[in-house]
Short mmCIF file of C-alpha atoms in Angstrom, two decimals:
data_model
loop_
_atom_site.label_atom_id
_atom_site.label_comp_id
_atom_site.label_asym_id
_atom_site.label_seq_id
_atom_site.Cartn_x
_atom_site.Cartn_y
_atom_site.Cartn_z
CA MET A 271 0.00 0.00 0.00
CA ALA A 272 2.28 2.78 -1.24
CA GLY A 273 -0.74 5.08 -1.53
CA THR A 274 -1.26 5.08 2.23
CA GLY A 275 2.34 6.10 2.90
CA LEU A 276 2.08 8.82 0.25
CA GLN A 277 -1.07 10.19 1.89
CA LYS A 278 0.61 10.26 5.30
CA PHE A 279 3.62 12.04 3.79
CA ALA A 280 1.42 14.63 2.06
CA PHE A 281 -0.53 15.17 5.30
CA PHE A 282 2.75 15.60 7.20
CA LEU A 283 3.97 18.18 4.67
CA LEU A 284 0.64 20.02 4.96
CA ILE A 285 1.02 20.22 8.76
CA LEU A 286 4.61 21.48 8.41
CA LEU A 287 3.42 24.11 5.93
CA GLN A 288 0.68 25.33 8.27
CA LEU A 289 3.10 25.43 11.22
CA GLY A 290 5.56 27.39 9.08
CA VAL A 291 2.89 29.91 8.07
CA ALA A 292 1.74 30.28 11.69
CA ALA A 293 5.35 30.75 12.84
CA GLY A 294 5.87 33.34 10.09
CA ILE A 295 2.77 35.29 11.17
CA ILE A 296 3.80 35.20 14.84
CA GLY A 297 7.36 36.16 13.92
CA GLY A 298 6.04 39.01 11.77
CA LEU A 299 4.16 40.42 14.77
#
């Protein structure tokens, strides 16, 4: 099931992206 691993990886990248955006907003303030 390579699809499952790919979904987990994409979900992980999405979380990292959101955390990065949140950190950027907080850092900008």
